[in-house]
Coordinates of C-alpha atoms in Angstrom, one line a residue:
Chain A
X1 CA -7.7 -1.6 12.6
X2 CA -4.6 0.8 11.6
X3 CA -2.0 -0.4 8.8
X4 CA 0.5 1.0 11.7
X5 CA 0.7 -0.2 14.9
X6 CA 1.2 2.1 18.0
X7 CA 0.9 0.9 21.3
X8 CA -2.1 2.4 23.0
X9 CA -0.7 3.8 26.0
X10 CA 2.7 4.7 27.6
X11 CA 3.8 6.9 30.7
X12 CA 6.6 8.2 32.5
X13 CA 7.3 10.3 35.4
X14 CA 8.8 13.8 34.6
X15 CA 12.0 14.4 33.8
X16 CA 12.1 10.5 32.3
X17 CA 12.6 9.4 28.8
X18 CA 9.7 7.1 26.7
X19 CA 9.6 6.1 23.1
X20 CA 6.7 4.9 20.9
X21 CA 6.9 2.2 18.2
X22 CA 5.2 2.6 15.1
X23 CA 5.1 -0.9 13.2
X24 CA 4.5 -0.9 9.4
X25 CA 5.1 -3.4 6.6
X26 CA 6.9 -3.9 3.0
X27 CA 4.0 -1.5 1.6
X28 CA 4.9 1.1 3.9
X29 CA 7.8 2.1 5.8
X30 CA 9.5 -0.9 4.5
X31 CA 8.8 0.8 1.0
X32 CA 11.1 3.6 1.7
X33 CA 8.7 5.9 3.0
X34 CA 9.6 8.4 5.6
X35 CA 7.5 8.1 9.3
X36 CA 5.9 11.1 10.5
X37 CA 4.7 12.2 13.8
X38 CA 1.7 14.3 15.2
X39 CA 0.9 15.4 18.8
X40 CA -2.3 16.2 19.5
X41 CA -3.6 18.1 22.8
X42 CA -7.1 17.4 24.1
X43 CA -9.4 19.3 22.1
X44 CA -6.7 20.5 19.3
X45 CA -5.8 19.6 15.9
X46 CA -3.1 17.3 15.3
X47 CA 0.6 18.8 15.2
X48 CA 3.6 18.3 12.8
X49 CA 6.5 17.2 15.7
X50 CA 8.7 15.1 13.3
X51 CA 9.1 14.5 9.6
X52 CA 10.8 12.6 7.4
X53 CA 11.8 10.0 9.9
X54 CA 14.1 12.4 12.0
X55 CA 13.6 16.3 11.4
X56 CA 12.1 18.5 13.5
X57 CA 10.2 21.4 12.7
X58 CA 11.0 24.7 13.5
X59 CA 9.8 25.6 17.3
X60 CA 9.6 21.3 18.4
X61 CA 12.2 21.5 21.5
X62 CA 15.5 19.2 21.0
X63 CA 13.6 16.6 23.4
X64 CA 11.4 15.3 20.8
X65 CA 13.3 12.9 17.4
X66 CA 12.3 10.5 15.7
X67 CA 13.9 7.5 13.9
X68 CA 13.7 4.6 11.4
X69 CA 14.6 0.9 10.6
X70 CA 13.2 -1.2 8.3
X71 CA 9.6 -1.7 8.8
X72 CA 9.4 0.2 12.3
X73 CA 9.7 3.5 13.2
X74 CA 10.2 5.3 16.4
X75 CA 9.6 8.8 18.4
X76 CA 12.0 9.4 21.4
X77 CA 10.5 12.2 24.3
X78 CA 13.4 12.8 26.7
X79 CA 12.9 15.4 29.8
X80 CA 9.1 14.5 30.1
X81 CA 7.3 17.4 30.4
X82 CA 3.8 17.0 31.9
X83 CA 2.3 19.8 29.1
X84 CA 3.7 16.4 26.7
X85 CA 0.6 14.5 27.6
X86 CA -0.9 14.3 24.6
X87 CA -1.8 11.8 22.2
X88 CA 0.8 10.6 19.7
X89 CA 0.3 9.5 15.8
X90 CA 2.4 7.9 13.4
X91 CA 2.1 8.4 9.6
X92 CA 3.3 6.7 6.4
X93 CA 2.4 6.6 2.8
X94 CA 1.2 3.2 1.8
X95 CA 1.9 2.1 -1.8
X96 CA -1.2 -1.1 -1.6
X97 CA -3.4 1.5 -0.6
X98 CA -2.3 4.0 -2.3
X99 CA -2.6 7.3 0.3
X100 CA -1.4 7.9 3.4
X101 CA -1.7 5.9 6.3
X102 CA -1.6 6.5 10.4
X103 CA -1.2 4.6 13.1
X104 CA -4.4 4.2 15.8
X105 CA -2.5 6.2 18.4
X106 CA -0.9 6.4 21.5
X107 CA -1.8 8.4 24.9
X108 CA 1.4 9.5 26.7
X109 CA 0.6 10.2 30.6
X110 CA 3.1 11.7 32.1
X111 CA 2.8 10.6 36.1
Chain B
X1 CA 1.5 32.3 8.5
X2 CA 0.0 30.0 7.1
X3 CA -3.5 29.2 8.1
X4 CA -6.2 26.9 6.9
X5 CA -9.5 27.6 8.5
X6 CA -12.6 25.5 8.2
X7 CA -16.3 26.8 8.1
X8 CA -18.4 26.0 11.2
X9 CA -19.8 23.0 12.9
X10 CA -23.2 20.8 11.1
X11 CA -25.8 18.9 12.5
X12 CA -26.9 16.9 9.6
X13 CA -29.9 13.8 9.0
X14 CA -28.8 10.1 8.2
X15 CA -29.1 10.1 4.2
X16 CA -28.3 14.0 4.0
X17 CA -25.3 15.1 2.8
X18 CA -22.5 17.5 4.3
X19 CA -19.8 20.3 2.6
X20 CA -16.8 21.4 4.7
X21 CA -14.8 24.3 3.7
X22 CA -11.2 24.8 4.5
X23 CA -9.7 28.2 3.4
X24 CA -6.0 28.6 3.0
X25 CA -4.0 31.7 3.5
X26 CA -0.4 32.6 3.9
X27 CA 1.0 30.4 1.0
X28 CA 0.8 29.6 -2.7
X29 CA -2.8 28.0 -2.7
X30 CA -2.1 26.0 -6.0
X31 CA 1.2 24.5 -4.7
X32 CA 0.3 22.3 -2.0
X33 CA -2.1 18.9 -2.0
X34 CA -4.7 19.5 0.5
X35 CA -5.8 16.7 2.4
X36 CA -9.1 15.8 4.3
X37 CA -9.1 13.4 7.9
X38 CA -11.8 12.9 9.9
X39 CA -11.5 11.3 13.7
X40 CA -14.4 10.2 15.6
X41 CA -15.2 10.3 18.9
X42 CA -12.6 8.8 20.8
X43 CA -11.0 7.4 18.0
X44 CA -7.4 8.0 15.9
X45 CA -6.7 10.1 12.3
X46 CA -8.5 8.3 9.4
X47 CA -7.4 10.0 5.8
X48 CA -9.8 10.4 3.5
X49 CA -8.6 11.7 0.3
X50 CA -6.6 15.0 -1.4
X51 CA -7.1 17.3 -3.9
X52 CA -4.8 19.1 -5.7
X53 CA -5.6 23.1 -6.1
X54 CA -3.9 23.6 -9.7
X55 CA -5.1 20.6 -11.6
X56 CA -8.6 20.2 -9.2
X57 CA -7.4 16.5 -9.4
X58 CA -8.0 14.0 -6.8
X59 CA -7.7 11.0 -5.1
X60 CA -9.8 9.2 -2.6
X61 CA -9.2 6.1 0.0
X62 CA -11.4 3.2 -1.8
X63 CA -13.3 3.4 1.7
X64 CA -15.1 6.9 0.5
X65 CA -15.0 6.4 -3.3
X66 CA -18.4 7.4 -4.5
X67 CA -19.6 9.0 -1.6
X68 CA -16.8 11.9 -1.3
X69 CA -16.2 14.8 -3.5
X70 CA -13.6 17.0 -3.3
X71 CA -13.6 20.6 -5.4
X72 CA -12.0 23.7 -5.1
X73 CA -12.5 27.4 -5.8
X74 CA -8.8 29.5 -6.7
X75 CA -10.5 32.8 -7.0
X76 CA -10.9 32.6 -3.1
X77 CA -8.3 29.9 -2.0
X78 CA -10.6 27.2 -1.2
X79 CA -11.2 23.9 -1.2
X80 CA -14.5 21.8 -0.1
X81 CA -15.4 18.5 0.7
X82 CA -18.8 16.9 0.3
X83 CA -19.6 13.5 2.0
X84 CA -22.7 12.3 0.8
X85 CA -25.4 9.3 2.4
X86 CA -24.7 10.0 6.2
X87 CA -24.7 7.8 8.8
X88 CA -23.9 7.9 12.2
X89 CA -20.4 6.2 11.5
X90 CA -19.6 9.5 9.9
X91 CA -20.0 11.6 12.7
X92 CA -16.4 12.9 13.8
X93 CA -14.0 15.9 13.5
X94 CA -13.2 16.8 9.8
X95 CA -10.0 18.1 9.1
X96 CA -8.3 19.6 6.4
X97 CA -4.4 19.6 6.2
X98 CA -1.9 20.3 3.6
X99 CA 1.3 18.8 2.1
X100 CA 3.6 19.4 -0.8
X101 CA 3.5 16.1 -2.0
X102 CA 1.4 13.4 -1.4
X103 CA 3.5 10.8 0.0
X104 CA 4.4 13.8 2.3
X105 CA 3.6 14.5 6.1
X106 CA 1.1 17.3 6.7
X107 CA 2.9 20.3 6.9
X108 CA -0.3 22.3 8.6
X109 CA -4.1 21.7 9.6
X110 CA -7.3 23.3 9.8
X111 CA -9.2 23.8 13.6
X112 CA -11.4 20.8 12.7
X113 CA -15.6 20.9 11.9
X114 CA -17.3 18.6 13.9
X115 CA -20.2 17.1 11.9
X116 CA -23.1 15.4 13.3
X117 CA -25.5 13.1 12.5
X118 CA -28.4 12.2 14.0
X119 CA -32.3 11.4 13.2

């Protein structure tokens, strides 16, 4: 069981918008920390799409952001692309366990 | 660029032990925390500890305390990671990523080496 909670599946048609939750607690995201995202395509490593809550790295299109509040963060995919079905981590720092933490995942289909 | 490139994939016995490699290029070696993850089949990112190039320091998740070690060699910009006592719960995709702090996200990460484990 993850110390962050993603939902285990989402879809949308292309073109549409989805978001995934990430839930945390007062050890994690409520401690401050930053949320950080990761794509990862079937049979690839994971991917840096968002850090620190809401940045982009250079080369992640505009479609992709990310947010925070309180014990929850969020990842926002506007323009579904269907080369965006992937699966989707969150990831904290957790201050009870002292390391980083992820959540267990989320597939994105895109219909 | 920076790259971080694992050695090769292991079949390995229950009760033998494993060492991944993971060698960084492209950046300052000593300046970054390397991490180690690991995701089985089917399942999401677990971490499993850091070490830190300079100092050789490191930390593990209390899940892998005692059976992980984690080393590194700066004359060739390496780190390793040795999980000893396998069992088939530890067969997955080992990964190596880095990050400048450790409370950080994972800037970059290895192609994966998929251990195995099986009588």
């Amino acid at each position: 069981q993850s110390v962050l909670t993603q939902p285990p599946s989402v879809s949308g048609a292309p073109g549409q918008r989805v978001t995934i939750s990430c839930t945390g607690s007062s050890s994690n995201i409520g401690a401050n920390f930053d949320v950080h995202w990761y794509q990862q395509l079937p049979g690839s490593a994971p991917k840096l799409l968002i850090y620190g809550s809401n940045n982009r790295p250079s080369g992640v299109p505009d479609r992709f952001s990310g947010s925070k509040s309180g014990t929850s963060g969020s990842l926002a995919i506007t323009g579904l692309q269907a080369e965006d079905e992937a699966d989707y981590y969150c990831q904290s720092f957790d201050t009870s366990l002292n390391g980083p933490i992820f959540g267990g995942g989320t597939k994105l289909t895109v219909l | 660029q920076v790259q971080l490139v694992q050695s090769g994939a292991e079949m390995k016995k229950p009760g033998a032990s494993v060492k991944v490699s993971c060698k960084a290029s492209g950046y300052t070696f000593t300046a970054y925390y390397i991490h180690w993850v690991r995701q089985a089949p089917g399942q999401g990112l677990e971490w499993m500890g850091w070490t830190h190039p300079s100092s050789g320091g490191t930390n593990s998740a209390h899940k892998f305390q005692g059976r992980v070690t984690m080393t590194r060699d700066t004359s060739v910009s390496t780190v390793y990671m040795d999980l000893e006592r396998l069992t088939s719960d530890d067969a997955a995709m080992y990964y190596c990523a880095f990050s400048l702090a450790t409370s950080n996200w994972f800037d970059s990460w290895g192609q994966g080496t998929l251990v195995a484990v099986s009588s």
